[in-house]
Tab-separated table of C-alpha atoms and ligand atoms in Angstrom:
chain	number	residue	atom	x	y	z
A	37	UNK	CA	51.668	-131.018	31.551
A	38	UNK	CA	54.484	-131.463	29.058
A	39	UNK	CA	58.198	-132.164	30.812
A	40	UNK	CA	61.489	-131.514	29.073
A	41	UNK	CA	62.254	-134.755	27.530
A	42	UNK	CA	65.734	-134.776	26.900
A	43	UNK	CA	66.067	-138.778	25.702
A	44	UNK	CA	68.415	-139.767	23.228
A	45	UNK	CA	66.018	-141.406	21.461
A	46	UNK	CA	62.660	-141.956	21.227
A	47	UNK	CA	63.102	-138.439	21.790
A	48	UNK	CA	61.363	-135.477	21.724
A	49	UNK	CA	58.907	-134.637	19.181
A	50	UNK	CA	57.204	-131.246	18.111
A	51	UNK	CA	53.914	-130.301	20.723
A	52	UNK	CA	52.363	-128.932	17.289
A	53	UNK	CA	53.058	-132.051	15.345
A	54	UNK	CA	51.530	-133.947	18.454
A	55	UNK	CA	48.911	-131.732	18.742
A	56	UNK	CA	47.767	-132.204	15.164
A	57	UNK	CA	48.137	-135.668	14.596
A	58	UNK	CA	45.581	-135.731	17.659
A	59	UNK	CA	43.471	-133.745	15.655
A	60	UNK	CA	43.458	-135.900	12.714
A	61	UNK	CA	43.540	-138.613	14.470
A	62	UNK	CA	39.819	-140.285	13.700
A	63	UNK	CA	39.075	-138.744	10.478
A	64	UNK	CA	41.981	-137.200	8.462
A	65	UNK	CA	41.262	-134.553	6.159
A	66	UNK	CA	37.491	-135.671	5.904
A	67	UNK	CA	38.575	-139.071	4.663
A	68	UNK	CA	36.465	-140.336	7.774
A	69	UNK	CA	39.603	-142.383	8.810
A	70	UNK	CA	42.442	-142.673	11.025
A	71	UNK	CA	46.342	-142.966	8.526
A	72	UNK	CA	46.465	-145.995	10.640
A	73	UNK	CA	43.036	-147.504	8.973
A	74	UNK	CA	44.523	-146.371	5.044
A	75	UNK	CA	45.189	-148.678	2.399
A	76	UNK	CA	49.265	-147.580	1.514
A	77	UNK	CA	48.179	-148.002	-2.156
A	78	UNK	CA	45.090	-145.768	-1.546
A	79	UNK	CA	44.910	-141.738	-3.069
A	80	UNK	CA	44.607	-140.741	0.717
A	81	UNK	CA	48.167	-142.170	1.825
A	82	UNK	CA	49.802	-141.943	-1.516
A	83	UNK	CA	49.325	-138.360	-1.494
A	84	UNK	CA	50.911	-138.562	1.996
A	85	UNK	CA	53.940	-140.502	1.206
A	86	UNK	CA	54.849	-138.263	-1.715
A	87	UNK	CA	54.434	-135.107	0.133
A	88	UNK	CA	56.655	-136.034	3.069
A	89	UNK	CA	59.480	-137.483	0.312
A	90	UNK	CA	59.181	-133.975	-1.862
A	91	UNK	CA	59.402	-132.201	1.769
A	92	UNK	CA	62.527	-134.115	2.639
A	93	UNK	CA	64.029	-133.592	-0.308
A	94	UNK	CA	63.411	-130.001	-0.162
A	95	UNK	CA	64.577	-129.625	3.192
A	96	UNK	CA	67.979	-131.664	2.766
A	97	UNK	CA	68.324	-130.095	-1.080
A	98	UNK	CA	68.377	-133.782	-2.043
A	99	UNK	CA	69.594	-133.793	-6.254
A	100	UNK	CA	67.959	-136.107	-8.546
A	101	UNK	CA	69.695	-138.481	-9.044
A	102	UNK	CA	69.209	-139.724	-5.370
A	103	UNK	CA	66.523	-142.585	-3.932
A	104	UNK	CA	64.772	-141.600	-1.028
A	105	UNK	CA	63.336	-144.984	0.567
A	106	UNK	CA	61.243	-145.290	3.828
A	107	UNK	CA	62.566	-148.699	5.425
A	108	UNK	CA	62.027	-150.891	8.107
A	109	UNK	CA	64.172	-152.591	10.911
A	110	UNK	CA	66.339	-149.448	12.211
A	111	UNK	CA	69.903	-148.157	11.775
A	112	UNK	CA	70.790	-151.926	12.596
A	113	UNK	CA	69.240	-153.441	10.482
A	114	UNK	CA	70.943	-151.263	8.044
A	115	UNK	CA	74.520	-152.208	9.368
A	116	UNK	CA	73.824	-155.637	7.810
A	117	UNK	CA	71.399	-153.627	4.580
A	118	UNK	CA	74.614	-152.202	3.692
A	119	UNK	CA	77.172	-154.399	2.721
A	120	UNK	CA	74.576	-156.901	1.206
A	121	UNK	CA	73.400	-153.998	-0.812
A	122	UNK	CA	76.832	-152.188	-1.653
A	123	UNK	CA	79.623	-155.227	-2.236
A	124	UNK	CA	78.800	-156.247	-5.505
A	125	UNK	CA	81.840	-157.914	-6.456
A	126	UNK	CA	84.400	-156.779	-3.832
A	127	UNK	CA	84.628	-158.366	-0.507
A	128	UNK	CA	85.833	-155.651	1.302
A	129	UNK	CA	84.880	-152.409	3.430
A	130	UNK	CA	86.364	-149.216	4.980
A	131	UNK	CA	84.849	-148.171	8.096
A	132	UNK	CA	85.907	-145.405	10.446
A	133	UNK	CA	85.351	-145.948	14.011
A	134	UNK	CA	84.373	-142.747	16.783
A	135	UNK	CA	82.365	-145.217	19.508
A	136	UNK	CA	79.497	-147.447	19.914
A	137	UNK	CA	77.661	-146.811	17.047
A	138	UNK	CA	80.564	-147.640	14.525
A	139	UNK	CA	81.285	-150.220	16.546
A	140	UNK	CA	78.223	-151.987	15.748
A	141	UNK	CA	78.601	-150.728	12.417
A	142	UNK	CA	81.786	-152.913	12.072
A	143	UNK	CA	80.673	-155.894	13.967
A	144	UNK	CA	77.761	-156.306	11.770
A	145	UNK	CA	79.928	-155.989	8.691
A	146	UNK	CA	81.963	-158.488	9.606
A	147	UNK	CA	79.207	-161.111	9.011
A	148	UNK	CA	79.414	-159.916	5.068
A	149	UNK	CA	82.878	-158.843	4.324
A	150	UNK	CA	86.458	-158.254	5.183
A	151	UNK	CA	86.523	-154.816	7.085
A	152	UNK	CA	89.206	-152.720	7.591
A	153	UNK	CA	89.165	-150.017	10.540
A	154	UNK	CA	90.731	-147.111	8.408
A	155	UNK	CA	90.829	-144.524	12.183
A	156	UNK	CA	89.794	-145.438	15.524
A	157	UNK	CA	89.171	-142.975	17.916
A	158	UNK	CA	89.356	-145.570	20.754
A	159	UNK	CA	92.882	-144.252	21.880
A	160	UNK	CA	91.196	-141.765	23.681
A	161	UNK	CA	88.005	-143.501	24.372
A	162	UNK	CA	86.210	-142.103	21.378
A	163	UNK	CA	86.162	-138.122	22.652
A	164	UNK	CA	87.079	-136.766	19.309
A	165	UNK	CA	86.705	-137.671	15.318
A	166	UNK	CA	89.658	-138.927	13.603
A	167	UNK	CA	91.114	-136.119	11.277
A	168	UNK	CA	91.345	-137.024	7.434
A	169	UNK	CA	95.010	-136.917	7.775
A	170	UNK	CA	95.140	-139.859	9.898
A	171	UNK	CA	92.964	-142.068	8.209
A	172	UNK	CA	94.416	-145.261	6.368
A	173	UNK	CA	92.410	-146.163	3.692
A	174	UNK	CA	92.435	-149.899	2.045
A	175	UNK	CA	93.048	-149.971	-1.434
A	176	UNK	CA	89.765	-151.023	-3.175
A	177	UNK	CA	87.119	-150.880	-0.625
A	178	UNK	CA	82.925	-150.977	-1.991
A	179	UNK	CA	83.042	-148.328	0.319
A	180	UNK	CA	83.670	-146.262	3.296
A	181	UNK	CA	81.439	-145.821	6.560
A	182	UNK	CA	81.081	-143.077	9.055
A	183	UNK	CA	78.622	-142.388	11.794
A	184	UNK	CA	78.491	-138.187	11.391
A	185	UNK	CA	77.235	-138.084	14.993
A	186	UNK	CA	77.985	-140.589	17.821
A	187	UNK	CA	74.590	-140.517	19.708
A	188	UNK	CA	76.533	-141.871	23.139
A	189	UNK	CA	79.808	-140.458	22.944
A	190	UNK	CA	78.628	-137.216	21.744
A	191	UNK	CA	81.200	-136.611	18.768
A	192	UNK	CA	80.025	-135.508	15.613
A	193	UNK	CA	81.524	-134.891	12.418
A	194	UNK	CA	81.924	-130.975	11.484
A	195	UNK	CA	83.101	-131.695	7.962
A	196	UNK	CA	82.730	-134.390	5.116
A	197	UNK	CA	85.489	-136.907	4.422
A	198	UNK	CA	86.374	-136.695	0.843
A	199	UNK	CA	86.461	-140.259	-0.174
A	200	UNK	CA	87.524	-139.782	-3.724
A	201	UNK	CA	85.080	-142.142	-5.887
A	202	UNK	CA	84.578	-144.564	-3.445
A	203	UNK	CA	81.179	-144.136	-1.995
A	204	UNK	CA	81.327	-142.594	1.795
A	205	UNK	CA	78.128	-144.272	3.621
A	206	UNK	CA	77.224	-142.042	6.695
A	207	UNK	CA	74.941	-143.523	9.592
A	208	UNK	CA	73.214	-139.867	10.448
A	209	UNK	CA	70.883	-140.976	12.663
A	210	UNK	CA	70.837	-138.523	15.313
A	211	UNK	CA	71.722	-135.185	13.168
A	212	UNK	CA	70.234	-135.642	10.109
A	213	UNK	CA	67.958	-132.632	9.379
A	214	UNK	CA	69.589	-130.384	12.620
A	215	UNK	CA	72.260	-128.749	10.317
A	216	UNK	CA	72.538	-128.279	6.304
A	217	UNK	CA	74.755	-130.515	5.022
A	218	UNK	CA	75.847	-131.520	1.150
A	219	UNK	CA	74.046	-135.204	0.545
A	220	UNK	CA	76.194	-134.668	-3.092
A	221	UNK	CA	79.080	-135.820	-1.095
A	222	UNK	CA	77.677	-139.062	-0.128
A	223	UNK	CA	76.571	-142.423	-1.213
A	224	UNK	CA	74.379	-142.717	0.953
A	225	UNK	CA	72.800	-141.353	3.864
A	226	UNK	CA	70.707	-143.664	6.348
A	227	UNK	CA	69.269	-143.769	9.973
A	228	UNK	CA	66.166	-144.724	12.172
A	229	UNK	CA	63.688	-141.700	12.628
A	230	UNK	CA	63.414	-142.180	16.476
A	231	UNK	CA	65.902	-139.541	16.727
A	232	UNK	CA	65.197	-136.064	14.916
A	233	UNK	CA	62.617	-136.980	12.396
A	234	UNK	CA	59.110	-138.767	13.850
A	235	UNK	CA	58.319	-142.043	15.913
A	236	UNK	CA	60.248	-145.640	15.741
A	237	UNK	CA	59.590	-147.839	13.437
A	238	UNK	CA	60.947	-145.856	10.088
A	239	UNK	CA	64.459	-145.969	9.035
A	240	UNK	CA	65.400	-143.813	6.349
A	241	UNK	CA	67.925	-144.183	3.270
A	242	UNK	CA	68.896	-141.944	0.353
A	243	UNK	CA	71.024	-143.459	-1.619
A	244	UNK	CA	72.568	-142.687	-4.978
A	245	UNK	CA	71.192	-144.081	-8.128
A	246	UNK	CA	74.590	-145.150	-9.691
A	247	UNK	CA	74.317	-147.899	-6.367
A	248	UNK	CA	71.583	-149.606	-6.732
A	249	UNK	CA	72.289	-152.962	-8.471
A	250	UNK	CA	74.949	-154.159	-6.801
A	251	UNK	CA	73.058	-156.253	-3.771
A	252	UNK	CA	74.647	-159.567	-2.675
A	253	UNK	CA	72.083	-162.511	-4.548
A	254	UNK	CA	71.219	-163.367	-0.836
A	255	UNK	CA	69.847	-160.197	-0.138
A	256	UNK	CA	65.968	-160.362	1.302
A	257	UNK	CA	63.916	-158.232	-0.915
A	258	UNK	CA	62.309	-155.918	1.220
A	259	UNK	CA	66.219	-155.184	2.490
A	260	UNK	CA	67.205	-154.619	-1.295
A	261	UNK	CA	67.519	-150.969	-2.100
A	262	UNK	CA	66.886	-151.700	-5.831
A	263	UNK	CA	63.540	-153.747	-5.015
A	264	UNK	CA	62.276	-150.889	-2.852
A	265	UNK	CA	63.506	-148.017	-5.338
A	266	UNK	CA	61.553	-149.238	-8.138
A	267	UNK	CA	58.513	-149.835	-5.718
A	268	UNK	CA	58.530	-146.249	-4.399
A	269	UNK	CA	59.189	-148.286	-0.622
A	270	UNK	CA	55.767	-150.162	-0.982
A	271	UNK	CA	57.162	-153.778	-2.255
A	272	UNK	CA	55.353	-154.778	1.109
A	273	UNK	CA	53.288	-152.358	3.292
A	274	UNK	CA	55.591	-149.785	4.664
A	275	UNK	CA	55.590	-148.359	8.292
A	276	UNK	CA	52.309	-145.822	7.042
A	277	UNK	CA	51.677	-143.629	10.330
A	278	UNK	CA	55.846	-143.103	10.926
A	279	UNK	CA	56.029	-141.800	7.526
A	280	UNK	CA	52.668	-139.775	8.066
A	281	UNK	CA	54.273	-138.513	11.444
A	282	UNK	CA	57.514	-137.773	10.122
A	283	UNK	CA	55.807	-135.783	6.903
A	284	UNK	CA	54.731	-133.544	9.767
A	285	UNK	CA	57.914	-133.292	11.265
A	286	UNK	CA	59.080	-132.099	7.386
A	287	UNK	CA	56.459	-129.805	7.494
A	288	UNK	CA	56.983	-128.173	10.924
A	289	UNK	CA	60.539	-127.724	9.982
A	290	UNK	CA	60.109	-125.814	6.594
A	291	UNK	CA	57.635	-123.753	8.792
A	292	UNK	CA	60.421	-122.873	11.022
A	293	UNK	CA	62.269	-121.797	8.236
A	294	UNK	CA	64.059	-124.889	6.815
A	295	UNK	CA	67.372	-126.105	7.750
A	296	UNK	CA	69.460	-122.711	7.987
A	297	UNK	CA	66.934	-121.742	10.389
A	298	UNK	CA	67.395	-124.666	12.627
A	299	UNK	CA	70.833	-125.160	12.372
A	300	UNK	CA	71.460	-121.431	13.899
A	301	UNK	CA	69.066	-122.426	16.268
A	302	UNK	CA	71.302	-125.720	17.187
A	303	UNK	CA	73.906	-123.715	17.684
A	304	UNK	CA	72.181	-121.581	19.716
A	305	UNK	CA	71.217	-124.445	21.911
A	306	UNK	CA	74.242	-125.988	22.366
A	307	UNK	CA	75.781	-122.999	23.465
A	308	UNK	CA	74.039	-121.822	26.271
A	309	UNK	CA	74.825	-125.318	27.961
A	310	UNK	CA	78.099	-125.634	26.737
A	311	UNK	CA	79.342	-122.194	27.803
A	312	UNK	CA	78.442	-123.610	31.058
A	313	UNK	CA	79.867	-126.318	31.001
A	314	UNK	CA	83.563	-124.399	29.821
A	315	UNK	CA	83.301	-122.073	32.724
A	316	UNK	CA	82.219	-124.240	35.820
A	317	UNK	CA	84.700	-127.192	37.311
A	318	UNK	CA	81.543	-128.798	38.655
A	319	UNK	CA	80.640	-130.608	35.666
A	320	UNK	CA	82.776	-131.861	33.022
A	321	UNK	CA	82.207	-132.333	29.351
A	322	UNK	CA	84.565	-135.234	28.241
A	323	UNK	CA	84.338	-134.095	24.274
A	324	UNK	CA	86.930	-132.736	22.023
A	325	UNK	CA	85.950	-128.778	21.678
A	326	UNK	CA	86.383	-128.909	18.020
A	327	UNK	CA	84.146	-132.485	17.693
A	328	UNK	CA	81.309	-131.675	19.895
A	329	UNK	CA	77.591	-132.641	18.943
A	330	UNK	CA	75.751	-130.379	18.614
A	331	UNK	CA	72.251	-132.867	19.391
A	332	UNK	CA	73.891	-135.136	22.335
A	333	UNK	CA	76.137	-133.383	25.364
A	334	UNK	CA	77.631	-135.921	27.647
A	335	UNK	CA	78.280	-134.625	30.376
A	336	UNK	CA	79.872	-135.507	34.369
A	337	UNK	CA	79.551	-134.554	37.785
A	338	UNK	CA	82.923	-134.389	39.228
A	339	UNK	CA	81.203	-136.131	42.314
A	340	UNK	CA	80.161	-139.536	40.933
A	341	UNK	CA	78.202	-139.433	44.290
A	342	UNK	CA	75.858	-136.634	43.620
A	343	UNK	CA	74.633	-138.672	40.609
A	344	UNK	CA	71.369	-139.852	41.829
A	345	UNK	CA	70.915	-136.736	43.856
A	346	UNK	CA	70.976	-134.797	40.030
A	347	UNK	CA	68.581	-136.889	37.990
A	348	UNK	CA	66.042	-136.420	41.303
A	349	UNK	CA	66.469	-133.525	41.702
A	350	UNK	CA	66.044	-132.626	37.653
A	351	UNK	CA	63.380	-134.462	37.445
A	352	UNK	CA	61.491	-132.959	40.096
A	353	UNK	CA	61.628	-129.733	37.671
A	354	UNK	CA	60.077	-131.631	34.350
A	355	UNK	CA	63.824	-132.190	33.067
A	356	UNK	CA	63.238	-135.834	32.021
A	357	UNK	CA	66.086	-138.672	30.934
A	358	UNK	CA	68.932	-137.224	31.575
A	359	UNK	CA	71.001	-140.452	32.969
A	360	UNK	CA	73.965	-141.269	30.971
A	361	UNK	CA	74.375	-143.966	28.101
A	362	UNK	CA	75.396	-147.476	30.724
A	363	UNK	CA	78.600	-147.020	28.591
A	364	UNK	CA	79.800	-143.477	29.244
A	365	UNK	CA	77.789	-142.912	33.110
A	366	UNK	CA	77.178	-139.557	34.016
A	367	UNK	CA	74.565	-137.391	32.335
A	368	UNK	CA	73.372	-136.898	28.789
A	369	UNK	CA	71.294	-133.703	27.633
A	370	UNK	CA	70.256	-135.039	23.833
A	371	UNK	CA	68.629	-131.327	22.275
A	372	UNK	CA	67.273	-132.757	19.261
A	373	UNK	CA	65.472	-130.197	16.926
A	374	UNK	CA	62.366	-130.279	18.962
A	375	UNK	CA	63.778	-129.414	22.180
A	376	UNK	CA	62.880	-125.988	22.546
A	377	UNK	CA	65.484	-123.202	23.802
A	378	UNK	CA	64.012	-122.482	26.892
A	379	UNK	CA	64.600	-126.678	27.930
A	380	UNK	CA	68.036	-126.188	27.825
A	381	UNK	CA	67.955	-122.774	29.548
A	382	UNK	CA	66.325	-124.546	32.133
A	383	UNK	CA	68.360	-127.108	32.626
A	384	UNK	CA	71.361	-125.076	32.699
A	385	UNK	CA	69.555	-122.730	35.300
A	386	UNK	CA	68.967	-125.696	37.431
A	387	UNK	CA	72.534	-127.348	36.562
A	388	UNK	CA	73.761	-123.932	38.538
A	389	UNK	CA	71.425	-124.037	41.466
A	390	UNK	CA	72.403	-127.984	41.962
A	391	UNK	CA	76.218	-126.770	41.719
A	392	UNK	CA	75.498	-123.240	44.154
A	393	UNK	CA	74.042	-126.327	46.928
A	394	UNK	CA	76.425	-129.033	46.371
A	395	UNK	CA	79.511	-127.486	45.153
B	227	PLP	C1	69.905	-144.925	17.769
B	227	PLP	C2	71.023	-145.147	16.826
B	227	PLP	C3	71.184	-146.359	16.137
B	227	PLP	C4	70.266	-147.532	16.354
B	227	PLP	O1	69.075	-147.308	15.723
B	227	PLP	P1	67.914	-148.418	15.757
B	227	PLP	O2	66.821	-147.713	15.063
B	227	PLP	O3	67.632	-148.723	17.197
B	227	PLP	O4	68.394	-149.605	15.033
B	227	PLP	C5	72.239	-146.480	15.263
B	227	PLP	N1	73.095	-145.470	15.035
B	227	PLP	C6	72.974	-144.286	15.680
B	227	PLP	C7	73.949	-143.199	15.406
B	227	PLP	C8	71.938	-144.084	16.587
B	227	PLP	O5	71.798	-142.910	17.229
């Protein structure tokens, strides 16, 4: 029997998507082998790689004059990718900081170049994103990095920071592909697939032609965006089954309608347990209304006590890793794409029953 998974990551995945890479799993498409056993330079997984990139694309409305790559070594590896690949000649970098995520962000950086922390939401222990208006940014900067949705704090970015021509660099990790969103607007766009897209192991980056070129000489170069670009992410083997996976993931989605689809559907979600959370002193979401995420709701008892009592009891019910990020404590409900409506219903219905016999 399938539970309600609500992890923050590994999360969640489609049943259908599960269900059909079972199917495939020995012999895809009469090939008489497994997309583990392929050759990456082979028809078979060629064809499979360029489907999931032109579904991506299609999904995100990627333009033309943007790189998809399929990477290796998570949104972590990335925090050091990105500087090495984006300085050039400057030795500095803007980065705006809502919680953990940035935080690593900017530690990481640090190794590579001068960074300046244009907001930080820390004053109020990273419940809300910085406005525009508050932001203080250097003067030439390679560029400027946001994380659009803090995956442990639960704030996420409702609008795009204009950074004039300086290239804004946005660690989506956990909300890429749950809302439609302008990739025009940004250099690039990066994040590990564990989240919302397939299983660990892939990291994905779009990035903007006009920024390839400018990697540090140091740069590795399977980490070098320019390398992988002009080797279509196959200058060594890349991470084949994720990307087959995650092609299914592309495919599910434009099934369900593409992005407009899911987005109302997010919103739909993150409603229902939301509203609840607004109209019951029970629990408590810590989160600035207007900066909310939409994929990951922190959440507290107002009895610290009752803690253990709530994950038992939810997890007698099939409602599955719900215990807090170490960081924040409490609970966290992540309701990534593939968490279907009637997981959070059920949660919510049992968040009431735990409040009607503990309250
Ligand atoms: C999970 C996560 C990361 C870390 O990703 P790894 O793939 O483990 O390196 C970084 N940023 C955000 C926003 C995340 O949610």
């Amino acid at each position: 029997m399938r539970i309600f998974n609500f992890s923050a990551g590994p999360a969640v995945l489609p049943e259908s998507v599960l269900q059909r890479a079972a199917d495939e799993m020995l012999d895809w498409h009469g090939s008489g082998m497994s997309v583990m056993e392929m050759s990456h330079r082979g028809k078979e997984f060629t064809s499979i790689i360029e489907k999931a990139e032109a579904d991506f694309r299609t999904l995100l409305g990627i333009p033309s004059n943007y790189k998809v790559l399929f990477l290796q070594g998570g949104a972590l590896a990335m925090n050091a990718f990105i500087p090495m690949n984006l300085l050039g000649s400057k030795t500095s970098a803007d980065y705006i900081n809502t919680g953990e995520w940035s935080k690593k962000s900017i530690s990481e950086a640090q190794k590579y170049c001068q960074v300046h922390v244009a907001a930080s939401a820390e004053d109020r222990d990273f419940t809300y994103v910085p406005p525009q208006s508050d932001w203080q940014l250097s003067k030439d900067p390679a560029y400027v990095h946001i994380c659009t949705n803090e995956t442990i704090g639960g704030v996420e970015y409702n609008w795009v920071p204009d950074a004039g021509s300086v290239p804004l660099v946005a660690d989506m990790s956990s909300h890429i592909l749950s809302r439609e969103m302008d990739v025009s607007k940004y250099g690039v766009i990066y994040g590990g697939a564990q989240k919302n897209i397939g299983p660990a192991g892939l990291t994905f980056c779009i990035v903007r032609d006009d920024l390839l070129g400018r990697a540090l000489p140091i740069t590795p170069s399977v980490c070098n965006w320019k390398d992988q670009a002009e080797h279509d992410s196959m200058l060594n083997t890349p991470p084949t089954y994720g990307i087959y996976i995650a092609g299914l993931v592309f495919e599910w989605l434009l099934q369900q309608g593409g992005l407009a689809k899911i987005e109302q559907l997010n919103i739909a979600k993150a409603a229902i347990l939301y509203d609840y959370l607004d109209e019951t002193d029970f629990y408590i979401s810590p989160v600035n209304r207007a900066d909310r995420s939409r994929m990951n709701v922190p959440f507290h008892l107002i009895d610290k006590k009752l803690d253990e009592k709530f994950l038992q009891g939810a997890q007698q019910r099939g409602l599955l890793q719900l215990k807090g990020h170490r960081v924040v404590g409490g609970m966290r409900a992540s309701i990534y794409n593939a968490m279907p409506i009637e997981g959070v219903r059920a949660l919510v219905e049992y968040m009431k029953e735990f409040q009607r016999s503990n309250g």
